[in-house]
């Protein structure tokens, strides 16, 4: 490897370059280590992996959008059989490419053979999903149970995620299965499952969320694709806590029961998160509990002169308590 | 920035690099520990989730308390103005106190109080200008933009926040757009800013966060130049709409459109060449984004093919280009070509892969089916999606 920095520039990260020189002089780093680290710090060697990933992602997005528009605008001119065959062949080509390059199946984490692998797999799965949707739309194979094509797509994505060890495909599978039950996985569950949400949607969210959380626990406990745990658990907690929260915010007759259920579940999630050292799960439980408790604060102050200001002040005080809990939990997790 | 805060930042830079070395197994645990002992960092640095959680909760506390006080004391507009200015001042003082302590500087609270403080101050000032001083709308906007440049610039200088650096740059260009010959000023000031900031990117005397601020200003300067030079922006008078007076559509000078068209094509390539030559990934990223914008501009003027062809072909080309670059780098000697590699080096590959799940799920998941009662399939309507496209037919 050649040494030296980028042409016409000084150090990319002068602090790290200076530190490497000192660590080498004090024999903390060997000469070989220091040379490699200094070369990267001086921008003599630069990784463009992120840029390659971004190009692949944008390419997949554009390509699938183009196919979608083609089908939408020209399906009558081209003919349904040609379209279905064309998309299926393209999907098969992508999946064949993936199958030929994939490492043998393992329950442990498998390193991708190349940076493009995940994206070609993603493209193949999306085209396959589009083909399924199109065939169902044109030929009504499933009849009145047309929505089951989402279940089929979700299961195919799930199988692909396990076979080719892709957390991206797993995320897509979980979101597609949620879509089959009429749910959107979003970062703001209260917004999507908020006012006006149907009771069956809420029940679906809670059931599916519990199922995903259970799958996360099983993945970790059995050591079968244990690294899928965080994808399962994140999606599951969004649905589970979002469903319970929508009950607190939206069900005016039984909101108190929903509140108890939410606090119990959120407390359990936070306790488990503390034990396992998972900050994201702890955050999900805490935020859900805080939002639910803020709703309670507004109930006794519906009328009167300070109907708005007192609950807001109490919400601020409650926030201070929650802030204390955050500091305590962080200290405890760091200690572990 | 305080001298001790700069020292903490420098130590944190070394720790971050050492974490990368340890993650890839380039150093062992004992070496990692010795690096920490050689460059002690007294700051408590929680992970991103804790920082977001803390920041979000601090924002909730501050906003709820302000809203409660505003509802209690609101009798006239003056009281709200005073309250906003006082609350802004309190947040700014709190930020300075939090930034001074290694126990609180990096917890996420200081970032939120600084944003809220500057926001409250500017809102309060805006209300004072309009309701108390009774300035005309255009004058108030001008004063507010200058105040935003100064306030955000001071905040960036004092606390080293790249966000405030970007906001100060944005406010500066908005203020310039309101002057006569705004487009020309954008071109000149953009070039000057990008040149000046790029010269400080590797200046070891600057704090690490100020060096990031220099990178932000370089991008802002390039963006301003591109916005001023883009042929669509020129045709539509986009910058002129920001001016104090309503734009008067005059005939463009001879050759101006041609020059703008050439700049639209050449500027992204120049930025890409700069990024490749200097091996700076943020310039490469900027060049790629500008190139995409130029292609969209080209498509607006020259409709060589239907939209679906353009999307599908450009998508296929992007995938092919990325595959070719990755393949060339992988097959090159020692996996590198002209100082570039497709290897992750010391970055956290696993974290990047985890983060990419969010945009994939957000953009590419099929739309949720309609809630019950199940409507059945009618045949003549519906949506086709799953590929990021949702078209009715």
XYZ file of C-alpha atoms in Angstrom:
729
model
C 0.000 0.000 0.000
C 1.268 3.411 -0.872
C 1.571 5.966 1.874
C 0.763 9.656 1.909
C -2.246 11.862 2.136
C -4.732 13.091 -0.379
C -3.299 15.271 -3.107
C -3.019 18.957 -2.331
C -4.360 18.764 1.193
C -3.233 18.575 4.775
C -4.419 16.004 7.289
C -8.069 14.976 7.066
C -8.276 14.533 10.785
C -5.375 16.338 12.392
C -6.351 15.266 15.922
C -6.266 11.581 15.036
C -3.066 11.965 12.997
C -1.328 13.641 15.943
C -2.666 10.982 18.311
C -1.396 8.163 16.085
C 2.095 9.706 16.025
C 2.111 9.935 19.811
C 0.753 6.407 20.282
C 3.440 5.098 17.942
C 6.190 7.002 19.779
C 4.955 5.576 23.091
C 4.827 2.046 21.568
C 1.090 1.711 22.131
C 0.681 1.083 18.383
C 3.076 -0.922 16.250
C 4.622 0.651 13.158
C 2.333 -1.384 10.873
C -0.812 -0.408 12.763
C 0.208 3.260 12.918
C 0.990 3.365 9.179
C -2.418 1.955 8.216
C -4.371 4.113 10.660
C -2.464 7.267 9.672
C -3.061 6.554 5.996
C -6.815 6.384 6.551
C -6.754 9.442 8.849
C -4.798 11.413 6.216
C -7.308 10.379 3.524
C -4.683 8.347 1.718
C -7.272 5.573 1.633
C -10.973 6.428 1.557
C -13.960 4.082 1.708
C -16.822 4.803 -0.699
C -18.952 1.921 0.538
C -21.705 4.259 1.727
C -21.843 5.957 -1.696
C -22.090 2.572 -3.461
C -24.916 1.585 -1.111
C -26.726 4.881 -1.727
C -26.448 4.469 -5.518
C -27.785 0.919 -5.307
C -30.703 1.998 -3.122
C -31.570 4.899 -5.451
C -31.275 2.571 -8.452
C -33.648 0.014 -6.957
C -36.114 2.760 -6.037
C -36.067 4.291 -9.550
C -36.224 0.949 -11.327
C -39.203 -0.342 -9.366
C -40.974 3.016 -9.701
C -40.430 2.920 -13.476
C -41.863 -0.594 -13.665
C -44.827 0.496 -11.545
C -45.611 3.410 -13.840
C -45.174 1.275 -16.959
C -47.700 -1.218 -15.671
C -50.095 1.465 -14.511
C -50.078 3.433 -17.770
C -49.590 0.830 -20.446
C -51.011 -2.414 -19.122
C -53.795 -2.472 -21.692
C -51.488 -1.856 -24.665
C -48.865 -4.363 -23.575
C -51.232 -6.992 -22.243
C -51.425 -8.541 -18.793
C -49.700 -11.785 -19.739
C -46.641 -10.014 -21.188
C -46.400 -7.721 -18.155
C -46.756 -10.517 -15.617
C -44.220 -12.647 -17.488
C -41.786 -9.757 -17.902
C -41.825 -8.764 -14.229
C -41.606 -12.396 -13.124
C -38.623 -13.026 -15.384
C -36.848 -9.926 -14.082
C -37.524 -11.036 -10.494
C -36.299 -14.535 -11.284
C -33.103 -13.171 -12.838
C -32.347 -11.138 -9.712
C -33.107 -14.026 -7.347
C -31.061 -16.425 -9.484
C -28.104 -14.028 -9.276
C -28.547 -13.943 -5.507
C -28.871 -17.731 -5.214
C -25.694 -18.303 -7.209
C -23.623 -15.975 -5.070
C -25.078 -16.762 -1.668
C -23.148 -18.580 1.020
C -24.625 -21.850 2.327
C -27.466 -21.509 4.833
C -26.540 -21.083 8.471
C -28.500 -20.202 11.606
C -25.621 -17.879 12.530
C -24.993 -14.465 10.966
C -23.651 -14.807 7.402
C -21.545 -12.053 5.852
C -22.875 -10.763 2.512
C -20.635 -11.839 -0.385
C -20.698 -8.276 -1.752
C -22.142 -4.875 -1.006
C -24.588 -5.287 -3.937
C -26.002 -8.580 -2.680
C -28.655 -7.125 -0.373
C -29.871 -4.679 -3.015
C -30.199 -7.187 -5.846
C -32.097 -9.399 -3.389
C -34.296 -6.435 -2.487
C -34.937 -5.682 -6.181
C -35.819 -9.311 -6.873
C -38.219 -9.478 -3.931
C -39.914 -6.199 -4.824
C -40.377 -7.265 -8.440
C -41.754 -10.585 -7.242
C -44.163 -8.763 -4.934
C -45.219 -6.519 -7.813
C -45.769 -9.540 -10.059
C -47.915 -11.197 -7.381
C -49.975 -8.039 -6.923
C -50.407 -7.631 -10.675
C -51.417 -11.237 -11.269
C -53.936 -11.016 -8.439
C -55.301 -7.749 -9.785
C -55.653 -8.976 -13.369
C -56.640 -12.592 -12.917
C -58.307 -12.439 -9.451
C -56.804 -15.777 -8.455
C -57.745 -15.330 -4.809
C -61.139 -13.775 -5.545
C -62.666 -11.936 -2.597
C -59.665 -12.897 -0.485
C -57.459 -10.750 -2.709
C -55.637 -9.199 0.256
C -54.025 -12.576 0.915
C -51.510 -11.813 -1.823
C -49.853 -9.585 0.799
C -49.660 -12.573 3.142
C -48.050 -14.629 0.374
C -45.593 -11.827 -0.427
C -44.798 -11.378 3.279
C -44.131 -15.095 3.756
C -41.913 -15.183 0.641
C -39.958 -12.190 1.954
C -39.644 -13.900 5.348
C -38.297 -17.107 3.796
C -35.860 -15.093 1.678
C -34.717 -13.161 4.749
C -33.880 -16.410 6.560
C -32.319 -18.150 3.553
C -30.137 -15.228 2.521
C -29.661 -13.708 5.950
C -31.023 -10.258 5.120
C -32.312 -7.964 7.833
C -33.551 -5.606 5.126
C -35.699 -8.383 3.645
C -36.896 -9.234 7.155
C -37.942 -5.622 7.748
C -39.821 -5.686 4.439
C -41.468 -9.000 5.374
C -42.680 -7.725 8.755
C -44.028 -4.511 7.221
C -45.780 -6.449 4.428
C -47.393 -8.838 6.917
C -48.544 -5.805 8.888
C -49.929 -4.326 5.657
C -51.878 -7.570 5.136
C -53.576 -6.923 8.477
C -54.279 -3.331 7.382
C -51.470 -1.777 9.423
C -48.647 0.571 8.527
C -45.439 0.237 10.492
C -44.325 3.754 11.155
C -41.918 5.455 13.504
C -44.876 7.325 15.008
C -47.408 4.649 15.823
C -49.781 6.982 17.626
C -50.162 9.009 14.453
C -51.055 6.032 12.298
C -53.168 4.237 14.863
C -54.573 7.422 16.282
C -58.062 8.835 16.429
C -60.652 6.931 14.463
C -58.758 3.684 14.316
C -60.998 0.666 14.081
C -61.017 -1.735 17.024
C -60.065 -4.675 14.814
C -57.040 -2.794 13.548
C -55.984 -2.175 17.147
C -56.444 -5.840 17.981
C -54.435 -6.791 14.895
C -51.652 -4.403 15.895
C -51.481 -5.825 19.406
C -51.601 -9.460 18.257
C -49.039 -8.979 15.485
C -46.820 -6.897 17.788
C -46.901 -9.612 20.451
C -46.114 -12.212 17.785
C -43.089 -10.246 16.551
C -41.833 -9.660 20.098
C -42.232 -13.388 20.756
C -40.265 -14.150 17.586
C -37.534 -11.779 18.773
C -37.322 -13.562 22.113
C -37.216 -16.973 20.414
C -34.526 -15.856 17.948
C -32.295 -14.724 20.789
C -33.052 -17.611 23.151
C -32.666 -20.411 20.594
C -29.715 -18.777 18.832
C -31.496 -19.126 15.478
C -30.601 -15.986 13.519
C -30.137 -14.221 16.841
C -29.177 -11.007 15.039
C -32.768 -10.783 13.704
C -33.914 -10.081 17.260
C -33.627 -6.302 17.012
C -35.635 -6.139 13.745
C -38.404 -8.364 15.140
C -38.468 -6.548 18.478
C -38.408 -3.011 17.040
C -41.311 -3.718 14.665
C -43.155 -5.659 17.375
C -42.829 -2.957 20.015
C -43.984 -0.277 17.569
C -47.129 -2.266 16.827
C -47.774 -3.512 20.366
C -47.214 -0.231 22.191
C -48.815 1.742 19.340
C -51.929 -0.438 19.533
C -52.206 -0.073 23.314
C -51.555 3.662 23.080
C -54.295 4.080 20.496
C -56.640 2.448 23.018
C -55.656 5.000 25.678
C -56.012 7.953 23.308
C -58.971 6.852 21.218
C -61.213 4.527 23.198
C -63.161 7.013 25.325
C -65.166 4.323 27.131
C -62.382 2.000 28.251
C -59.300 4.206 28.102
C -58.500 3.513 31.768
C -58.263 -0.237 31.128
C -56.038 0.406 28.122
C -53.911 2.650 30.324
C -53.395 -0.093 32.904
C -52.541 -2.584 30.161
C -50.123 -0.147 28.533
C -48.367 0.694 31.795
C -47.983 -2.985 32.639
C -46.589 -3.829 29.188
C -44.360 -0.724 29.035
C -43.045 -1.451 32.531
C -42.274 -5.030 31.520
C -40.556 -3.895 28.329
C -38.430 -1.393 30.269
C -37.471 -3.971 32.897
C -36.424 -6.505 30.233
C -34.601 -3.785 28.281
C -32.662 -2.814 31.411
C -31.721 -6.456 32.015
C -30.625 -7.011 28.409
C -29.033 -3.570 27.960
C -31.263 -2.595 25.009
C -31.667 1.181 25.008
C -34.079 1.288 22.035
C -36.629 -1.001 23.704
C -36.350 0.995 26.927
C -36.966 4.221 24.998
C -40.052 2.761 23.260
C -41.591 1.684 26.593
C -40.800 4.969 28.311
C -42.152 7.208 25.541
C -45.378 5.183 25.278
C -45.899 5.365 29.058
C -45.199 9.119 29.109
C -47.684 9.888 26.321
C -50.358 7.780 28.037
C -49.778 9.461 31.410
C -49.943 12.926 29.839
C -53.417 12.017 28.567
C -54.408 11.179 32.170
C -53.217 14.594 33.356
C -55.734 16.369 31.139
C -58.773 14.403 32.397
C -59.415 16.196 35.756
C -58.875 19.652 34.228
C -61.360 19.693 31.373
C -63.162 22.775 32.583
C -62.304 25.834 34.650
C -60.090 28.869 34.434
C -56.793 27.004 34.219
C -58.113 24.080 32.194
C -55.088 24.097 29.902
C -52.240 25.580 31.896
C -52.312 23.243 34.925
C -52.134 19.959 32.960
C -49.365 21.437 30.813
C -47.432 22.362 33.944
C -48.020 18.866 35.325
C -46.838 17.400 31.989
C -43.622 19.399 32.385
C -43.207 18.099 35.947
C -43.879 14.550 34.777
C -41.272 15.108 32.065
C -38.748 16.062 34.755
C -39.452 12.809 36.569
C -39.070 10.877 33.297
C -35.777 12.691 32.673
C -34.592 11.466 36.076
C -35.600 7.920 35.093
C -33.635 8.265 31.832
C -30.460 9.328 33.681
C -30.912 6.540 36.242
C -31.484 3.889 33.570
C -28.527 5.058 31.484
C -26.251 4.952 34.523
C -27.500 1.488 35.368
C -27.060 0.140 31.834
C -23.582 1.670 31.648
C -22.720 0.069 34.981
C -23.719 -3.340 33.671
C -15.807 27.362 22.221
C -14.277 26.867 25.634
C -10.716 25.570 25.603
C -11.642 22.549 27.726
C -14.610 21.728 25.448
C -12.224 21.686 22.454
C -9.894 19.344 24.355
C -12.825 17.015 25.147
C -13.798 17.001 21.466
C -10.254 16.164 20.361
C -10.119 13.250 22.825
C -13.532 12.078 21.609
C -12.230 12.058 18.009
C -9.374 9.760 19.049
C -11.763 7.523 21.001
C -14.093 7.250 18.004
C -11.193 6.259 15.745
C -9.968 3.725 18.339
C -13.464 2.205 18.564
C -13.336 1.622 14.797
C -9.896 0.019 15.044
C -11.094 -2.227 17.868
C -14.321 -3.154 16.054
C -12.415 -4.500 13.070
C -9.870 -6.265 15.269
C -6.988 -4.041 14.156
C -6.065 -3.502 17.828
C -6.651 -5.666 20.894
C -8.545 -4.740 24.066
C -5.373 -3.885 25.993
C -4.267 -1.410 23.299
C -7.771 0.054 23.221
C -7.602 0.605 26.987
C -4.171 2.230 26.762
C -5.434 4.640 24.093
C -8.249 5.658 26.467
C -5.723 6.197 29.254
C -3.413 8.231 27.009
C -6.241 10.481 25.784
C -8.700 10.729 28.684
C -12.171 12.049 27.835
C -14.059 13.099 30.987
C -17.386 13.533 29.170
C -20.304 11.180 29.686
C -21.236 10.207 26.107
C -24.472 8.217 25.858
C -25.472 6.440 22.644
C -27.713 8.021 20.006
C -30.926 6.550 21.465
C -30.235 8.013 24.911
C -29.334 11.395 23.435
C -32.528 11.530 21.352
C -34.594 10.385 24.349
C -33.034 12.979 26.651
C -33.332 15.728 24.045
C -36.954 14.855 23.306
C -37.876 14.878 26.982
C -36.099 18.191 27.604
C -37.978 19.663 24.624
C -41.287 18.370 26.050
C -40.530 19.899 29.474
C -39.503 23.295 28.085
C -42.414 23.533 25.627
C -45.045 22.371 28.151
C -43.764 24.818 30.778
C -43.718 27.678 28.269
C -47.217 26.852 27.039
C -48.512 26.685 30.637
C -46.999 30.070 31.479
C -48.196 31.631 28.222
C -51.778 30.475 28.875
C -51.627 31.819 32.433
C -50.191 35.273 31.733
C -51.598 35.957 28.248
C -53.375 39.266 28.469
C -51.631 41.200 25.701
C -49.167 40.621 22.865
C -46.404 42.347 24.848
C -46.513 39.673 27.547
C -46.026 36.922 25.001
C -43.097 38.800 23.441
C -41.446 39.268 26.835
C -42.110 35.650 27.749
C -40.564 34.356 24.506
C -37.494 36.555 24.880
C -37.052 35.596 28.554
C -37.583 31.907 27.823
C -35.114 32.143 24.928
C -32.526 33.805 27.158
C -33.068 31.176 29.857
C -32.582 28.364 27.326
C -29.398 29.950 25.999
C -27.974 30.375 29.522
C -28.951 26.764 30.292
C -27.148 25.629 27.130
C -23.967 27.404 28.168
C -24.120 25.873 31.648
C -24.796 22.370 30.248
C -21.979 22.696 27.694
C -19.529 23.661 30.441
C -19.903 20.406 32.342
C -18.442 17.114 31.081
C -21.360 15.308 32.754
C -23.995 17.098 30.663
C -22.303 18.431 27.505
C -23.021 15.396 25.313
C -26.294 14.084 26.742
C -28.481 15.691 24.073
C -30.059 18.263 26.394
C -27.704 21.113 25.446
C -28.433 20.663 21.736
C -32.183 20.932 22.306
C -32.007 23.925 24.660
C -29.788 25.768 22.177
C -32.231 25.156 19.301
C -35.223 26.163 21.441
C -33.367 29.188 22.831
C -32.466 30.545 19.400
C -35.975 29.722 18.114
C -37.731 31.500 21.002
C -35.438 34.513 20.681
C -36.089 34.878 16.954
C -39.851 34.370 17.403
C -39.916 36.955 20.196
C -37.881 39.382 18.116
C -40.178 38.865 15.138
C -43.246 39.656 17.256
C -41.546 42.753 18.713
C -40.658 44.002 15.224
C -44.150 43.469 13.801
C -46.422 44.255 16.767
C -44.489 46.719 18.931
C -42.070 48.530 16.598
C -44.629 48.112 13.778
C -42.094 47.613 11.016
C -43.377 46.881 7.523
C -43.383 43.210 6.640
C -40.388 43.398 4.286
C -38.310 45.396 6.779
C -39.138 42.988 9.586
C -38.085 40.032 7.427
C -34.780 41.738 6.609
C -34.005 42.495 10.254
C -35.024 38.983 11.275
C -32.765 37.395 8.637
C -29.784 39.474 9.781
C -30.576 38.539 13.382
C -30.779 34.861 12.360
C -27.367 35.034 10.671
C -25.820 36.630 13.766
C -27.566 34.452 16.354
C -26.966 31.152 14.545
C -23.407 32.210 13.712
C -22.722 33.025 17.374
C -24.285 29.757 18.511
C -22.141 27.827 16.009
C -19.003 29.630 17.169
C -19.767 29.203 20.871
C -21.058 25.609 20.923
C -19.624 24.250 17.679
C -22.951 23.012 16.336
C -22.865 22.213 12.578
C -26.667 22.646 12.523
C -26.349 26.313 13.495
C -23.541 26.736 10.960
C -25.875 25.479 8.233
C -28.759 27.640 9.461
C -26.526 30.727 9.567
C -25.401 29.984 5.999
C -29.001 29.490 4.847
C -30.142 32.726 6.514
C -27.203 34.601 4.949
C -28.205 33.534 1.447
C -31.876 34.321 2.101
C -30.772 37.812 3.177
C -28.614 38.196 0.062
C -31.522 37.142 -2.163
C -33.467 40.138 -0.905
C -30.856 42.603 -2.182
C -30.729 43.877 -5.771
C -28.814 41.471 -8.045
C -29.493 38.673 -5.563
C -28.688 35.952 -8.085
C -25.286 37.436 -8.822
C -24.643 37.772 -5.077
C -25.529 34.104 -4.585
C -23.002 33.147 -7.247
C -20.217 35.335 -5.849
C -20.888 34.740 -2.162
C -21.402 31.000 -2.786
C -18.032 30.727 -4.513
C -16.319 32.828 -1.839
C -17.896 30.890 1.022
C -17.153 27.475 -0.500
C -13.550 28.502 -1.205
C -12.952 30.026 2.213
C -14.585 27.171 4.127
C -12.822 24.489 2.084
C -9.499 26.038 3.062
C -10.244 25.384 6.743
C -11.484 21.798 6.421
C -8.250 20.294 7.746
C -7.085 23.150 9.940
C -5.823 21.483 13.116
C -6.194 24.716 15.096
C -9.968 24.545 14.738
C -12.115 22.438 17.040
C -13.354 19.214 15.364
C -16.940 20.489 15.341
C -15.807 23.740 13.714
C -14.105 21.699 11.008
C -17.432 19.915 10.410
C -19.005 23.382 10.306
C -16.517 24.309 7.558
C -17.663 21.254 5.573
C -21.296 22.340 6.041
C -20.471 25.847 4.806
C -18.665 24.396 1.792
C -21.814 22.456 0.876
C -24.025 25.524 1.507
C -21.770 27.628 -0.736
C -21.802 25.028 -3.527
C -25.570 24.668 -3.177
C -26.046 28.433 -3.440
C -23.893 28.596 -6.567
C -25.840 25.750 -8.137
C -29.218 27.267 -7.235
C -28.155 30.572 -8.800
C -26.707 28.959 -11.923
C -29.383 26.334 -12.593
C -31.237 27.063 -15.824
C -34.660 26.092 -14.401
C -34.128 28.391 -11.418
C -33.209 31.176 -13.876
C -36.233 30.589 -16.117
C -38.675 30.423 -13.218
C -37.048 33.291 -11.303
C -36.953 31.172 -8.146
C -34.443 33.377 -6.328
C -36.148 36.564 -7.469
C -39.299 35.471 -5.609
C -37.318 35.874 -2.375
C -36.503 39.515 -3.174
C -38.085 42.496 -1.397
C -39.916 43.590 -4.515
C -42.027 41.376 -6.703
C -39.861 40.156 -9.568
C -40.161 41.986 -12.859
C -39.883 39.615 -15.775
C -37.262 41.116 -18.023
C -35.634 39.584 -21.049
C -32.613 37.663 -19.934
C -29.252 38.973 -21.169
C -28.017 37.345 -24.325
C -26.181 34.189 -23.574
C -27.372 34.059 -19.945
C -29.548 31.006 -20.570
C -26.781 29.318 -22.473
C -24.324 30.016 -19.648
C -26.858 28.738 -17.107
C -27.430 25.567 -19.138
C -23.696 24.991 -19.329
C -23.316 25.635 -15.587
C -26.181 23.229 -14.823
C -24.296 20.537 -16.690
C -20.751 21.376 -15.617
C -21.041 22.386 -11.963
C -21.989 18.886 -10.689
C -19.145 17.387 -12.728
C -16.725 19.960 -11.321
C -17.832 19.143 -7.751
C -17.471 15.405 -8.463
C -13.988 15.988 -9.900
C -13.079 18.058 -6.833
C -14.353 15.289 -4.550
C -12.412 12.623 -6.454
C -9.240 14.690 -6.537
C -9.348 15.643 -2.865
C -10.788 12.243 -1.839
C -13.553 13.884 0.152
C -16.693 11.803 0.330
C -18.959 14.704 1.346
C -18.026 16.473 -1.913
C -18.699 13.276 -3.861
C -22.112 13.019 -2.196
C -22.848 16.671 -2.997
C -21.773 16.133 -6.613
C -24.021 13.080 -6.951
C -27.036 15.002 -5.594
C -26.357 17.963 -7.914
C -25.929 15.609 -10.873
C -29.318 14.047 -10.073
C -30.865 17.541 -9.938
C -29.269 18.404 -13.291
C -30.685 15.225 -14.841
C -34.132 16.139 -13.517
C -33.663 19.622 -15.060
C -32.645 18.018 -18.352
C -35.730 15.798 -18.287
C -37.858 18.910 -17.715
C -36.575 20.532 -20.918
C -35.767 17.554 -23.126
C -38.392 14.817 -23.007
C -36.537 12.133 -24.915
C -38.596 9.267 -23.520
C -41.652 8.578 -21.373
C -41.240 8.888 -17.607
C -41.266 5.153 -16.964
C -38.412 4.649 -19.450
C -36.374 7.441 -17.860
C -36.943 6.032 -14.352
C -36.295 2.416 -15.274
C -33.248 3.153 -17.424
C -31.695 5.563 -14.929
C -32.369 3.075 -12.117
C -30.776 0.256 -14.101
C -27.822 2.499 -14.989
C -27.323 3.456 -11.332
C -27.357 -0.180 -10.249
C -24.976 -1.112 -13.082
C -22.660 1.807 -12.235
C -22.555 0.889 -8.545
C -21.899 -2.774 -9.386
C -19.136 -1.817 -11.843
C -17.430 0.497 -9.327
C -17.645 -2.098 -6.585
C -16.337 -4.821 -8.892
C -13.456 -2.654 -10.124
C -12.437 -1.788 -6.574
C -12.749 -5.383 -5.395
C -10.596 -6.671 -8.240
C -7.964 -3.935 -7.972
C -4.624 -4.613 -6.294
C -5.079 -4.671 -2.486
C -8.733 -3.759 -3.073
C -8.022 -0.104 -3.793
C -7.938 2.164 -6.790
C -6.500 5.712 -6.699
C -6.876 5.777 -2.922
C -10.507 4.563 -2.920
C -11.780 1.252 -1.613
C -15.159 -0.463 -1.309
C -14.151 -1.969 2.031
C -15.827 -0.448 5.089
C -12.384 0.224 6.656
C -13.100 1.169 10.280
C -16.718 2.279 9.946
C -19.569 0.457 11.686
C -20.940 -1.605 8.808
C -23.502 -3.410 10.965
C -24.974 -0.154 12.205
C -25.224 1.215 8.648
C -27.047 -1.927 7.537
C -29.452 -1.653 10.464
C -30.150 2.005 9.674
C -30.920 1.286 6.008
C -33.894 -0.875 7.027
C -35.879 2.246 7.956
C -35.896 3.938 4.505
C -36.434 0.603 2.756
C -39.475 -0.242 4.871
C -40.790 3.320 4.660
C -40.457 3.698 0.887
C -40.940 0.205 -0.482
C -43.569 -1.529 1.639
C -46.904 -2.133 -0.115
C -49.768 0.037 1.034
C -51.794 -1.440 3.886
C -55.035 -3.089 2.775
C -58.216 -1.217 3.541
C -59.700 -1.982 6.974
C -62.716 -4.271 7.250
C -65.380 -4.726 6.008
C -63.412 -6.472 3.293
C -64.506 -4.883 0.019
C -63.657 -7.728 -2.298
C -62.023 -7.228 -5.625
C -63.933 -5.025 -7.983
C -61.660 -5.348 -10.976
C -61.855 -1.834 -12.314
C -60.020 0.043 -9.592
C -57.274 -0.306 -7.048
C -53.650 0.443 -6.711
C -50.531 -1.115 -7.969
C -47.541 -0.740 -5.739
C -44.823 -2.514 -3.949
C -42.033 -0.919 -5.887
C -42.276 2.485 -4.376
C -44.871 3.372 -7.005
C -48.515 3.678 -6.243
C -50.450 4.403 -9.363
C -54.189 4.243 -9.865
C -55.544 2.531 -12.891
